[in-house]
Structures are given as structure tokens and as C-alpha cells.
Amino acid sequence: MSAAVARPAPRPHAARDVDESTGVREVYLRSLLRVQRRLALGVLGVVALPLAAVPVLFALVPALSAYRVAGLPLPWLLLGVAVHPLLLAAAAWYVRRVERTEADFTDLLSGGDSHGHGGSRSDH
Amino acid sequence: MTQALAVVLVCAATVAVGALGLRLSRTTSDFYVASRMVSPRWNASAIGGEYLSAASFLGVAGLVLAAGTDMLWYPVGYTAGYLVLLVLVAAPLRRSGAYTLPDFAEIRTSSPAVRRAASVLVVGIGWLYLLPQFRGAGLTLRTVSGAPSWVGSTVVAVVVVASVAAGGMRSITLVQAFQYWLKLTAIAFPALLLLIAWGADGAPDPVTDRPPVAAETITFTLADPVRVQVDVPVTLTVDGTVDGAPARGELRLPAPGQLTFGAGTTIVVPAGAVVPRAENVPAGDGASWMAPTAADGADDHPVYRTYSLLLALLLGTMGLPHVIVRFYTNPDGRAARRTAAFVVGLLGVFYLFPPIYAALGRIYAPDLLLTGRTDAVVLLLPERMLPAPWGEAMSALVTAGAFAAFLSTASGLTVSVAGVLSQDLLRGRARASVTGFRAGSLIAVVVPAALSLLTVRVGLADTVGLAFAMAASTFCPLLVLGIWWRRLTAAGALAGLATGGLLAGTAVIVTLTGVDVPGIAGVLLAQPAAWTVPLAFAVTIGVSLATPRSAPANAQQVLVRLHAPERLALDPGTRPA
């Protein structure tokens, strides 16, 4: 995702472009918005689809309700226990990704490497 | 008596903290901003403290006991709602600088009319969410001390008005954070002891192929009349009224059959007997109790209900009036996001415990299925299952936790509703003054407290579910489209708020007044989100596209502010065009 932000412009010109023209800056911000939106929808999809599959699954295969894992019925294991660490993992993953995207974007626009993300820019 | 002492202690501490808040926050800016240096961890605890209400502390266990696994969707939705809030709303909302939902509405649409509509909805949703807090308080005090329901409601109403009016914006993060850890302790520690007691009892399986059976002889007295459904023949000993006539002695009940026990009737269920159930409690042998989408009758449409509920919870969290204020106390958008992520973790830990009470309740408190007051299961189990000193101590602990839940959620909501009432809706001298705020907090509390005495039996978590459906149908389209869609216009936002508010509002009123709507229409009204949310989105988008002229001139500027990291916004080169 961070590469997608960087793609519109090579590094050496980026900062100067921003100072010269607000139009170019708008292009960057639009690309940031697009990347953020894609990331948000991606996380929501990854979480919502399996979650949405559970009611249908149990409605279609009622026998699953009686299945037990280590003494705990499967529906309880899924909805009472397993879902919570999964939600937390999705949240943590999203926060890391979005912060990296924003850091890359800030680097790109300010042209500085004052906050320790300069190294990542050598990738582009 | 220990329980009463616990209630008094929690109430006294709340008022004391409210008074202290007044002395600590000297200036208006302190009031709002002092806690802006709060770390995400502390702020997340504070959000957890304010968010975990009567519905979470008592209602989840009650619903799961009554209806089974499908009700586990409530805690899943409460938690996942924060994930949705995190990815769609948290950082942009913080960067918008909005302190309340009406603030955001005005910042984004530049329209005082949209702001006013948002204010009215904040008050409506706030009242709807306050209602079950007062009812929960009434139920709790009645369960532990036998006092009539209005006593508990009144105690909470008085304490909340006193602490909010005295302390103003109770933005003392530390206290709300402490509330989370108190509630977690109060639900987790007794639950662990109950599990030990259950193990010592030979760990009987709560999921059998029969409806719940009395483990030993249970004697209880009904506070209200109950219409009861008998699925398996049973012989009870009663003393009171049955179907309007006095009855005393053994009563043989054939199955299937229905009868009504009068208020004050004492019932003895012998050990080993299948307990009859209140009419509004779904029939539950182990299999249907365990199924995540169990039908209660032919036209119940459990799959629709489940999806609609899930949608309401996922999209409604972001629109709750007391939730977004807390995000303002973060220093920036990045911290707001981290806070939301921590909240997902904290709620997940808390929600591991209420289902334990529900499962054990099927074994040790099946009489609640007859009285229909399953919301009391968390309060009753400690004394039923634990030996002498522990039983009373743990009962006092859960009572204290429950009152902490009512008080923290109710004060958070009251502050939000009172703020909006005094800023936007009250006229004349009361507007935006300390007097106005105090008048606002009184109105904010008195209306739902009075309504809580009237409403029919809709479970605590069900009522809260309706508040979520209302928020999801109104503020979710405004926030999501406002943050992610440039072409939102003032007219579109207004039309969306009106559509969602009227449709969901009608469904809420019909459900709460207990009007019996048969067939599919009744199901659609009981769980409205699945149709009201898409309609509200469609109307907002459609009207926005049709009225490009009412688009705010600074839409692009505002979107830039919402999405650009703060560091950039400070840079003179990136001042919005």
C-alpha cells in the first residue's frame, strides 16, 4: 500500500512540487485518501466476511452446533472466545499498516527524513 | 446488607469524584483539554469504563441464558463495532476537531440545520440508551434487597444528576479508566470462583437434550404477574393466584399448556423437575439453545434477525453520543486510532466472562426462565453457588460492578445529552451557560428515568440494541460519507438523518410500546437496521447527487484536514487550497 502512495512522483521532486503547486498536493492527498480507503475496506472485508458466514454456516449445517472442541461447543468457542483475539489482531494489523502509510506519505510531502522513516524510502 | 453497602460506597465515590472534578478543572480549557495528553492505553481504559453498561454487565448474560448462543452476537458486535470505528472514523474524526456529533455535522456540511437535526438525534439516542441503565439499576436493587424497582432507578438518577451537575464535564480520565478495571474484576473474579464451585459439583453439562431442570428444590416469589408456557408436564407447589383465582398447594400442569401466575405468588419447583418458562423466553433444549441462529417459532426469521442485529452493532457504535467525545481527549488522530485498537482488546477480555454466568445459570438458576428476569443471573449466582462468606462477598462485588456500570455509562451519556441540550436546543438565558448545562442534565436524566418505570419487558441488551440501530441508521451514514465521500451535501445529510431517524425511530417506538405486530413486519420492526441503514445511505447519496449546489464550498479543504496527518497540516506549504 505504501508503494501506491509513492508511485505518483519520484522522491527528489516531491517536496518542491508541493511548495510550487497546491494542485499537485491535492493529487497526493487524493492518492492518500484512496490508499486509506482501500486499506479500510480491506480490513472490514477480511473481518466481516467470515463473521457473516457464521450464521449461514450454522443455519445450513445445524449439526455443527453440537460439535465440541476440548469440551467447549463449537459455537461458543467461535463466538465467545476465538472471535476476540481475531478482532484484536485485525485492529493491530490495521494500525501498523495505516501508520506506515501515513509516515511514508509525510516523508514524501515534507521531503525530510527527520522522523526515522527515511530508510524505507530507498525502496522506491 | 453487604450488597447495600457496596451500592452506597459506589454511589458515594461517584458523587465525591464529581465534586472533586469541579475543583480540579479550573478553566474551561482545562475542562475540555487537560486530558488531551492522555496516553492511548489510559484513554482506552476510560472508554471501556464508560462503554460497558448495564447491557454488558447484566444484559448479555441474561440474554444468553434466555435465548442461547445467538445472543453471543451482542458482545461480538459491541467489540467489532470498535474495529469499524477504528478503520472508518477514529483518526479523521479526531482530526476534524469536532467535540460532539453535532460539531462534526456542522464542520462537514457548514449547515446549522444539519447541526440541529444531529442534536435532536443525539438527545433521542442518548435517552434510548439511558433507559436500560435506569431499568438495570431498578432490577439490581430489587434483586439484592427486595426494594421496588423505582428505588434503584431514582438512586441512579439522583447520583448522576448530582455528580454531573456538580462536576460538569467529568473528563477525569483516570476515574473512568478505574471503572473499567473495577468492572472487569467484578465480573471476572466471581466467574472464576463460580467455575471452581461448578467443578467441585462434578461439572454438570449445561447443554442437555432437555429444557433446564431444577438441580435442587427452588423456592421463589414472583414480583410481577407472569404468563407461563409449560412444555413438559410438571407438578409445582404454589401459594398465590393462578389464572386470577387463589391457589394453594400442589398444582399439576399438563403439557403443552399456558397459565398466568399472579404477582406475589410463591412457587416451589421440586428437584429434577423441568422448569416451565415465561412466555417471552424461547423454548430451549440444549440443541436449540446452542445453535447460533435458533428459531423461536415459525415466522421468527432468525438469520435475518442475526444479520440485522450485527449490522446495527457494527455500524451503531460510531454514532453513540458518549463514545466519540472520549476520542477528542487524544492528542492526535494517530493516538485516536491506537486508543480504538486497545478498546477492542479490553472489551474482548471483558466479554469472555458474561457467557460463563449464562451457562451456569442454566444449571443453577433455571427459575429465572420462569420469572423471565434472566438479566438478574449475574447477581444471583454467587449467593446460590458459593459457600457462606464467599457467596455474600462476591454478590456484593458483582452488585458494586453493576452499579459502577450504570453510573459511569449514565453519567457519560448525561454529559453528552446535557451538553447538546444546553448548546443547541435550549433557548434564551439557558443557552451554553452553567445554568443551562445543569438544566440540561436534569432534563437528560428525568425523561428516561420516568420512562424506565413505564416500559414493557424488553431485555436490557435488546433496548440497547435498538439504540445502536438508531445510531447506525442516522450518524453512520453522516460520518462515513462525510469522511470518505467528497460529494456529500447539506441537503443530502439532512435527508439521510431524517429518513434514518424517522424509520428507525418508528421501529423503536413500536417495539418498546409492546405493540404486537404479526409476521414478517414484526421482525422487521424488532430488528430494523438491515433495512433502515441501507435506506438512509441511499437517501443521503441520492439527495447529495441531486443537490450539488448545496455542497459546502470547503468540502475539499475539510477532507484534507480529516485525512492528512497532523504534522503535514502544520506545514505552511500544505495549507488547504
XYZ file of C-alpha atoms in Angstrom:
701
model
C 0.000 0.000 0.000
C 2.783 2.417 0.876
C 4.260 1.891 -2.554
C 0.979 3.039 -4.067
C 1.255 6.375 -2.300
C 4.774 6.838 -3.519
C 4.083 5.880 -7.090
C 2.736 9.198 -8.427
C 6.045 11.021 -8.023
C 9.727 10.217 -7.662
C 11.280 11.486 -4.462
C 13.630 14.342 -5.356
C 10.910 16.490 -6.885
C 8.093 15.803 -4.491
C 8.777 18.422 -1.839
C 9.445 21.171 -4.326
C 6.284 20.311 -6.266
C 4.225 20.745 -3.156
C 5.599 24.172 -2.466
C 5.043 25.265 -6.029
C 1.571 23.996 -6.666
C -1.326 23.195 -4.431
C -2.806 21.235 -7.337
C -0.073 18.653 -7.130
C -0.517 18.439 -3.387
C -4.165 17.738 -3.963
C -3.212 14.830 -6.208
C -1.063 13.415 -3.407
C -3.812 13.821 -0.858
C -6.288 12.165 -3.145
C -3.953 9.237 -3.525
C -3.592 9.074 0.263
C -7.362 9.070 0.614
C -7.619 6.309 -1.959
C -4.997 4.163 -0.251
C -6.577 4.701 3.170
C -9.989 3.814 1.802
C -8.692 0.640 0.192
C -6.944 -0.365 3.408
C -10.075 0.290 5.495
C -12.323 -1.665 3.169
C -9.787 -4.477 3.039
C -9.733 -4.849 6.832
C -13.523 -4.649 7.036
C -13.875 -7.281 4.338
C -11.403 -9.651 5.967
C -13.285 -9.376 9.275
C -16.868 -9.102 8.047
C -16.913 -11.942 5.537
C -16.009 -14.798 7.911
C -18.208 -13.232 10.591
C -21.113 -13.014 8.154
C -20.530 -16.612 7.081
C -21.099 -17.976 10.605
C -24.915 -17.598 10.828
C -25.398 -19.076 7.346
C -22.999 -21.909 8.067
C -24.793 -22.916 11.253
C -28.217 -22.442 9.673
C -27.253 -24.748 6.793
C -25.388 -27.331 8.871
C -27.173 -27.402 12.247
C -25.138 -30.437 13.319
C -22.112 -28.151 13.699
C -23.730 -26.691 16.820
C -23.297 -29.976 18.653
C -19.630 -30.352 17.693
C -17.251 -29.899 20.603
C -13.626 -28.860 20.787
C -11.924 -29.694 24.104
C -15.338 -29.935 25.783
C -16.408 -26.498 24.566
C -19.234 -26.414 21.991
C -18.063 -25.037 18.634
C -20.472 -22.038 18.513
C -19.261 -20.898 21.925
C -15.644 -21.399 21.026
C -16.127 -19.276 17.891
C -18.391 -16.509 19.177
C -17.463 -16.488 22.856
C -13.705 -16.883 22.686
C -11.938 -17.095 19.314
C -13.523 -14.025 17.742
C -11.995 -11.617 20.271
C -8.282 -12.264 19.618
C -9.047 -12.207 15.884
C -10.668 -8.778 16.148
C -7.723 -7.518 18.168
C -5.258 -8.896 15.621
C -7.138 -7.172 12.792
C -7.117 -3.899 14.736
C -3.391 -4.115 15.479
C -2.555 -5.012 11.883
C -4.604 -2.100 10.557
C -2.977 0.392 12.939
C 0.515 -0.694 11.872
C -0.291 -0.536 8.179
C -2.028 2.803 8.275
C 0.713 4.385 10.388
C 3.346 3.222 7.930
C 1.300 4.599 5.038
C 0.995 7.959 6.746
C 4.688 8.057 7.644
C 5.658 7.333 4.037
C 3.254 9.973 2.864
C 4.575 12.544 5.307
C 8.117 11.786 4.162
C 7.108 12.198 0.576
C 5.462 15.568 1.104
C 7.869 17.103 3.593
C 10.894 15.711 1.757
C 12.653 15.236 5.103
C 13.728 12.112 6.928
C 13.548 13.770 10.334
C 11.437 11.051 11.909
C 13.331 7.902 11.210
C 11.392 6.696 8.210
C 13.962 7.914 5.716
C 15.382 4.434 5.316
C 12.182 2.999 3.941
C 12.217 5.484 1.103
C 15.257 3.992 -0.505
C 12.892 1.231 -1.662
C 11.201 3.473 -4.210
C -26.747 -5.907 53.631
C -23.223 -6.203 52.280
C -24.703 -5.573 48.844
C -26.473 -2.409 50.027
C -23.188 -1.223 51.499
C -21.468 -1.856 48.163
C -24.107 0.236 46.355
C -23.745 3.086 48.863
C -19.946 3.010 48.524
C -20.028 3.149 44.726
C -22.585 5.981 44.719
C -20.690 7.991 47.343
C -17.440 7.581 45.432
C -19.105 8.795 42.232
C -20.528 11.951 43.831
C -17.213 12.635 45.584
C -15.353 12.346 42.302
C -17.856 14.651 40.611
C -17.286 17.278 43.307
C -13.536 16.800 43.051
C -13.757 17.255 39.292
C -15.236 20.711 39.864
C -12.255 21.737 41.992
C -9.663 20.214 39.692
C -10.857 21.656 36.410
C -10.433 25.377 36.924
C -10.782 26.765 33.424
C -12.975 25.821 30.519
C -9.913 24.785 28.614
C -8.880 22.517 31.491
C -12.387 21.128 31.363
C -12.020 20.030 27.787
C -8.352 19.865 27.049
C -6.493 18.925 30.222
C -6.747 15.278 29.394
C -5.532 15.672 25.842
C -2.142 14.404 26.868
C -3.700 11.130 27.929
C -1.943 8.055 26.563
C -3.919 5.685 24.318
C -3.811 2.936 26.948
C -5.365 5.095 29.659
C -7.860 6.580 27.301
C -8.843 3.110 26.075
C -9.472 2.011 29.675
C -11.580 5.122 30.143
C -13.608 4.350 27.021
C -14.073 0.788 28.221
C -15.199 2.135 31.599
C -17.807 4.358 30.031
C -18.924 1.895 27.368
C -19.517 -1.234 29.467
C -23.041 -0.530 30.604
C -25.874 -2.401 32.265
C -26.425 -4.147 28.943
C -22.936 -5.597 29.022
C -22.628 -6.273 32.703
C -26.047 -7.864 33.257
C -27.846 -7.961 29.917
C -25.506 -10.153 27.876
C -25.546 -12.975 30.413
C -29.326 -12.597 30.768
C -29.970 -12.803 27.051
C -27.649 -15.755 26.539
C -29.309 -17.574 29.436
C -32.752 -16.937 27.958
C -32.126 -17.408 24.262
C -28.780 -19.111 23.902
C -25.831 -18.804 21.590
C -27.443 -16.443 19.078
C -27.187 -13.790 21.772
C -23.397 -14.086 21.820
C -23.649 -11.867 18.738
C -24.241 -8.961 21.094
C -20.761 -8.981 22.673
C -19.224 -9.818 19.292
C -20.980 -6.810 17.773
C -20.156 -4.492 20.699
C -16.468 -5.276 20.216
C -16.392 -5.398 16.414
C -18.160 -2.024 16.381
C -14.928 -0.515 17.684
C -12.978 -2.139 14.883
C -15.330 -0.487 12.373
C -14.989 2.777 14.257
C -11.205 2.362 14.182
C -10.859 1.848 10.441
C -13.572 4.245 9.241
C -13.865 7.046 11.738
C -11.340 7.313 14.604
C -8.461 9.321 13.140
C -10.457 11.565 10.750
C -12.967 12.390 13.464
C -10.192 13.407 15.840
C -8.543 15.477 13.121
C -11.809 17.234 12.383
C -11.582 18.811 15.831
C -15.239 18.023 16.488
C -16.095 17.578 20.139
C -19.607 16.237 19.596
C -21.551 14.705 16.705
C -23.409 17.980 16.012
C -19.994 19.695 15.848
C -18.898 17.237 13.191
C -22.151 17.686 11.272
C -21.604 21.433 11.125
C -17.874 21.256 10.345
C -18.510 18.960 7.416
C -21.696 20.449 5.940
C -21.480 24.114 7.084
C -25.206 23.860 7.753
C -26.878 24.886 11.032
C -29.924 22.849 10.015
C -27.912 19.625 9.828
C -26.372 20.526 13.159
C -29.810 20.906 14.735
C -31.034 17.604 13.301
C -27.923 15.906 14.689
C -28.581 17.492 18.090
C -32.132 16.174 18.210
C -30.868 12.701 17.310
C -28.142 12.802 19.968
C -30.819 13.517 22.573
C -33.080 10.736 21.234
C -30.332 8.116 21.100
C -28.997 9.247 24.472
C -32.414 8.816 26.091
C -32.901 5.433 24.477
C -29.521 4.294 25.796
C -30.154 5.763 29.261
C -33.447 3.906 29.610
C -31.948 0.437 30.203
C -29.369 1.896 32.610
C -32.170 3.038 34.913
C -34.118 -0.165 34.455
C -30.979 -2.192 35.223
C -30.488 -0.202 38.409
C -34.086 -0.893 39.462
C -33.689 -4.579 38.732
C -30.381 -4.819 40.596
C -31.623 -3.207 43.770
C -34.783 -5.300 43.677
C -32.804 -8.491 43.216
C -30.350 -7.910 46.045
C -32.594 -6.108 48.553
C -36.243 -6.545 47.514
C -36.741 -2.776 47.127
C -39.289 -1.754 44.453
C -37.836 -1.008 41.006
C -38.315 2.760 41.204
C -35.908 2.952 44.154
C -32.910 1.787 42.118
C -33.821 3.990 39.144
C -34.213 7.001 41.411
C -30.938 6.367 43.227
C -29.023 6.282 39.940
C -30.892 9.312 38.552
C -30.165 11.393 41.655
C -26.499 10.346 41.842
C -25.963 11.045 38.147
C -27.591 14.485 38.228
C -25.711 15.368 41.421
C -22.321 14.306 40.109
C -22.743 15.660 36.579
C -24.236 18.991 37.617
C -21.603 19.426 40.327
C -18.591 18.263 38.363
C -19.536 19.482 34.917
C -17.802 17.612 32.149
C -16.468 14.711 34.109
C -13.440 14.412 31.940
C -11.342 12.812 34.633
C -9.944 10.034 32.561
C -8.346 8.299 35.498
C -11.713 7.674 37.142
C -13.360 6.265 34.047
C -10.280 4.120 33.479
C -10.562 2.843 37.039
C -14.201 1.967 36.340
C -13.145 -0.406 33.571
C -10.797 -2.318 35.826
C -13.388 -2.386 38.615
C -15.975 -3.831 36.235
C -13.547 -6.373 34.839
C -12.627 -7.511 38.366
C -16.271 -7.584 39.420
C -17.262 -9.853 36.547
C -14.092 -11.980 36.230
C -13.185 -12.858 39.800
C -16.645 -14.165 40.818
C -16.832 -16.018 37.488
C -13.617 -17.883 38.256
C -14.867 -18.823 41.734
C -18.169 -19.969 40.213
C -16.274 -22.187 37.788
C -14.365 -23.724 40.696
C -17.633 -24.357 42.559
C -19.097 -25.874 39.383
C -16.069 -28.179 39.055
C -16.424 -29.233 42.687
C -20.066 -30.019 41.941
C -18.957 -32.567 39.325
C -19.095 -30.126 36.393
C -22.636 -30.912 35.166
C -23.143 -30.149 31.470
C -25.341 -27.068 30.883
C -26.241 -28.386 27.426
C -28.566 -31.361 27.716
C -31.217 -32.597 25.310
C -33.947 -31.354 27.665
C -35.021 -27.880 28.771
C -33.313 -26.801 32.016
C -34.117 -28.831 35.120
C -34.082 -27.695 38.739
C -30.847 -29.082 40.227
C -32.343 -28.921 43.698
C -35.666 -27.681 45.097
C -36.064 -23.981 44.255
C -38.462 -21.672 46.107
C -39.127 -18.154 44.828
C -41.774 -15.424 44.882
C -42.895 -13.530 41.769
C -42.689 -9.742 41.870
C -44.883 -9.338 38.763
C -47.553 -11.460 37.113
C -46.019 -13.912 34.625
C -47.629 -15.755 31.719
C -46.018 -19.182 31.668
C -45.672 -21.809 28.957
C -45.489 -25.465 30.059
C -43.620 -27.726 27.595
C -43.148 -30.785 29.832
C -45.719 -31.920 32.456
C -44.684 -30.800 35.930
C -46.069 -30.613 39.449
C -45.360 -27.408 41.366
C -46.290 -26.258 44.859
C -47.819 -22.781 44.725
C -49.203 -20.210 47.128
C -50.876 -17.236 45.477
C -53.012 -16.759 42.390
C -53.181 -18.852 39.231
C -55.179 -17.547 36.243
C -56.798 -14.962 38.514
C -58.061 -17.429 41.134
C -56.463 -18.049 44.534
C -54.411 -21.250 44.558
C -52.567 -23.085 47.298
C -50.855 -26.472 47.421
C -49.812 -28.875 44.688
C -50.546 -27.887 41.110
C -50.300 -30.410 38.286
C -49.582 -28.767 34.971
C -50.244 -30.737 31.789
C -48.217 -30.013 28.650
C -48.466 -28.193 26.408
C -50.321 -25.559 28.361
C -50.322 -21.920 29.388
C -51.256 -20.228 32.630
C -50.713 -16.938 34.435
C -49.251 -16.667 37.914
C -50.275 -13.550 39.835
C -47.838 -11.138 41.466
C -46.731 -12.271 44.915
C -47.231 -15.946 44.138
C -44.686 -18.216 45.799
C -43.645 -21.212 43.692
C -41.699 -24.308 44.698
C -40.096 -26.275 41.879
C -39.050 -29.766 43.096
C -35.566 -31.056 42.349
C -35.350 -32.786 38.987
C -38.438 -31.085 37.521
C -38.340 -29.338 34.147
C -38.932 -25.657 34.887
C -41.802 -24.050 32.917
C -40.728 -20.933 31.048
C -42.089 -17.404 30.822
C -43.937 -16.856 27.557
C -41.297 -14.433 26.239
C -38.402 -16.825 26.893
C -37.712 -19.055 23.879
C -38.079 -22.805 24.320
C -34.666 -24.243 24.956
C -33.495 -27.798 24.832
C -29.725 -27.961 24.598
C -29.564 -28.128 20.801
C -31.699 -25.079 20.043
C -30.040 -23.177 22.888
C -26.648 -23.909 21.391
C -27.477 -23.036 17.771
C -26.176 -19.566 16.764
C -29.344 -18.913 14.726
C -32.167 -20.650 16.545
C -35.761 -20.016 15.518
C -38.340 -19.217 18.167
C -41.455 -20.216 16.283
C -42.184 -20.481 12.580
C -42.082 -16.829 11.485
C -39.152 -15.788 13.613
C -36.573 -15.441 10.805
C -33.513 -15.968 12.991
C -30.994 -15.456 10.189
C -32.467 -12.059 9.301
C -32.523 -11.091 12.983
C -28.896 -12.058 13.429
C -27.663 -10.103 10.412
C -29.749 -7.071 11.227
C -28.534 -7.018 14.809
C -24.936 -7.445 13.722
C -25.254 -4.570 11.256
C -26.763 -2.329 13.937
C -23.981 -3.090 16.412
C -21.130 -2.814 13.902
C -22.286 0.487 12.436
C -24.003 1.940 15.501
C -21.010 2.161 17.833
C -19.545 5.111 15.930
C -22.783 7.066 16.364
C -23.202 6.763 20.133
C -23.104 10.219 21.710
C -20.868 9.317 24.659
C -18.334 7.374 22.611
C -16.901 9.997 20.300
C -16.353 12.638 22.983
C -13.702 10.416 24.526
C -11.706 10.297 21.313
C -11.304 14.050 21.487
C -9.117 13.606 24.568
C -6.440 12.010 22.383
C -3.648 14.348 21.290
C -3.971 13.445 17.592
C -5.501 11.117 15.038
C -2.770 8.533 15.416
C -3.399 8.271 19.163
C -7.145 8.083 18.492
C -6.549 5.042 16.301
C -4.299 3.353 18.840
C -6.908 4.022 21.514
C -9.638 2.361 19.446
C -7.405 -0.676 18.893
C -6.772 -1.006 22.644
C -10.508 -0.750 23.265
C -11.081 -3.766 21.009
C -8.688 -5.721 23.243
C -10.143 -4.520 26.547
C -13.725 -5.293 25.508
C -12.696 -8.706 24.236
C -11.256 -9.609 27.638
C -14.384 -8.411 29.441
C -16.795 -10.300 27.186
C -15.113 -13.640 27.898
C -16.934 -13.699 31.242
C -20.696 -12.949 30.892
C -21.356 -16.165 28.895
C -19.951 -18.182 31.819
C -22.749 -16.833 34.033
C -25.309 -17.679 31.359
C -24.166 -21.290 31.014
C -24.020 -21.818 34.781
C -27.419 -20.132 35.111
C -28.981 -22.914 33.060
C -27.893 -25.350 35.757
C -28.226 -23.323 38.932
C -30.870 -20.655 38.256
C -33.475 -22.098 35.836
C -36.222 -20.380 37.862
C -35.181 -17.163 36.080
C -36.538 -18.711 32.897
C -39.921 -18.904 34.635
C -39.862 -15.399 36.088
C -38.435 -14.072 32.814
C -35.971 -11.906 34.749
C -32.888 -13.543 33.303
C -30.988 -10.234 33.482
C -30.548 -10.983 37.187
C -28.450 -14.104 36.647
C -25.092 -12.379 37.240
C -26.376 -11.031 40.558
C -27.948 -14.264 41.783
C -25.409 -16.952 41.011
C -22.688 -16.047 43.561
C -25.017 -16.496 46.536
C -26.552 -19.625 45.059
C -23.324 -21.393 44.239
C -20.656 -20.235 46.662
C -20.277 -21.206 50.346
C -21.099 -18.757 53.137
C -18.551 -15.939 53.331
C -17.687 -16.061 49.620
C -21.262 -16.002 48.407
C -22.123 -12.721 50.059
C -18.762 -11.127 49.290
C -18.921 -11.994 45.595
C -22.562 -10.945 45.448
C -21.517 -7.560 46.857
C -18.711 -7.364 44.292
C -20.992 -8.000 41.285
C -23.555 -5.559 42.717
C -20.861 -2.901 43.019
C -19.718 -3.654 39.457
C -23.272 -3.393 38.157
C -23.814 -0.038 39.836
C -20.472 1.186 38.565
C -21.719 0.204 35.098
C -24.998 2.146 35.426
C -23.343 5.185 36.915
C -20.420 5.510 34.504
C -22.472 4.936 31.363
C -25.346 7.069 32.604
C -23.064 9.972 33.546
C -21.203 9.785 30.236
C -24.492 9.868 28.342
C -25.940 12.558 30.556
C -22.933 14.798 29.977
C -23.286 14.368 26.209
C -27.041 14.879 26.134
C -26.929 17.807 28.577
C -24.154 19.455 26.568
C -26.155 19.228 23.364
C -29.373 20.353 25.077
C -27.750 23.433 26.566
C -25.671 24.328 23.493
C -28.114 23.680 20.702
C -31.649 23.121 21.859
C -32.425 25.241 24.921
C -33.359 28.852 24.255
C -32.685 32.168 25.936
C -30.624 32.526 29.078
C -30.060 28.792 29.437
C -28.083 28.583 26.210
C -24.473 27.447 26.676
C -24.235 28.546 30.322
C -23.534 26.641 33.507
C -27.203 27.048 34.465
C -28.165 25.713 31.056
C -25.879 22.746 31.467
C -27.423 21.952 34.849
C -30.948 22.319 33.478
C -29.879 20.157 30.557
C -28.560 17.402 32.789
C -31.802 17.391 34.745
C -33.865 17.041 31.559
C -31.420 14.481 30.210
C -31.982 12.242 33.222
C -35.598 12.806 34.252
C -37.165 11.825 30.921
C -35.572 8.365 30.560
C -35.785 7.696 34.318
C -39.547 8.294 34.174
C -39.908 6.218 31.014
C -37.960 3.375 32.610
C -40.831 2.897 35.052
C -43.370 2.560 32.246
C -41.845 0.445 29.535
C -42.798 -3.154 28.999
C -40.430 -6.052 29.278
C -37.822 -5.646 26.624
C -34.490 -7.059 27.824
C -31.705 -4.652 28.751
C -29.493 -5.681 25.862
C -32.460 -5.570 23.450
C -33.182 -1.934 24.329
C -29.538 -1.039 23.897
C -29.640 -2.898 20.567
C -32.397 -0.510 19.458
C -30.242 2.483 20.409
C -27.480 1.033 18.218
C -29.933 0.542 15.335
C -30.982 4.170 15.689
C -27.356 5.379 15.706
C -26.449 3.153 12.763
C -29.399 4.495 10.724
C -28.552 8.148 11.325
C -24.986 9.002 12.333
C -23.269 6.166 10.498
C -24.196 7.486 7.012
C -23.342 11.034 8.088
C -19.930 10.053 9.470
C -18.901 7.511 6.837
C -19.996 9.581 3.841
C -18.831 12.793 5.482
C -15.367 11.375 5.964
C -14.924 9.344 2.784
C -17.143 10.951 0.137
C -16.418 14.404 -1.191
C -19.809 14.999 -2.763
C -21.894 14.848 0.423
C -24.122 17.924 0.567
C -26.011 19.592 3.401
C -29.340 18.643 1.808
C -28.206 15.025 1.429
C -27.037 14.827 5.039
C -30.292 16.330 6.283
C -32.440 13.986 4.190
C -30.414 10.981 5.369
C -30.694 11.931 9.047
C -34.441 12.499 8.659
C -35.028 9.218 6.812
C -32.953 7.091 9.167
C -34.276 8.876 12.237
C -37.945 8.556 11.287
C -37.778 4.926 10.118
C -35.650 3.601 12.965
C -37.493 5.842 15.432
C -40.833 4.358 14.413
C -39.467 0.825 14.757
C -38.097 1.645 18.213
C -41.369 3.125 19.453
C -43.414 0.197 18.147
C -41.062 -2.325 19.770
C -40.781 -0.528 23.109
C -44.516 0.090 23.493
C -45.038 -3.630 23.048
C -47.464 -3.338 20.109
C -47.751 -6.854 18.750
C -47.108 -6.729 15.009
C -47.580 -10.182 13.488
C -45.448 -11.903 10.872
C -42.509 -10.548 8.967
C -43.420 -6.908 9.705
C -42.929 -7.540 13.422
C -39.478 -8.995 12.815
C -38.542 -6.077 10.546
C -39.584 -3.628 13.259
C -37.862 -5.513 16.096
C -34.538 -5.521 14.208
C -34.774 -2.558 11.836
C -31.101 -1.913 10.965
C -30.914 -4.224 7.952
C -33.355 -2.049 6.009
C -33.118 1.355 7.679
C -29.323 1.663 7.343
C -29.167 0.950 3.577
C -32.157 3.250 3.032
C -30.524 6.069 4.982
C -27.305 5.628 2.973
C -29.242 5.550 -0.312
C -31.223 8.693 0.525
C -28.097 10.558 1.669
C -26.241 9.664 -1.528
C -29.214 10.210 -3.835
C -30.148 13.629 -2.452
C -26.477 14.691 -2.374
C -26.082 13.839 -6.043
C -29.305 15.691 -6.860
C -28.290 18.834 -4.964
C -24.669 19.576 -5.915
C -25.369 23.266 -5.245
C -25.827 22.707 -1.523
C -22.362 21.146 -1.303
C -20.244 23.068 1.191
C -17.661 25.248 -0.559
C -14.881 23.979 1.692
C -15.567 20.235 1.258
C -12.146 19.552 -0.258
C -10.424 21.565 2.468
C -12.248 19.675 5.217
C -11.456 16.286 3.677
C -7.783 17.222 3.523
C -7.856 18.154 7.201
C -9.599 14.874 8.088
C -7.161 12.631 6.289
C -3.777 14.315 6.311
C -1.504 13.509 9.239
C -1.370 16.445 11.699
C 2.322 17.063 11.054
C 1.524 17.989 7.474
C -1.365 20.260 8.321
C 1.011 22.400 10.406
C 3.321 22.816 7.451
C 2.609 26.193 5.779
C 3.138 24.660 2.349
C 0.165 22.393 2.794
C -2.414 24.903 3.929
C -5.723 23.842 2.355
C -6.431 25.428 -1.004
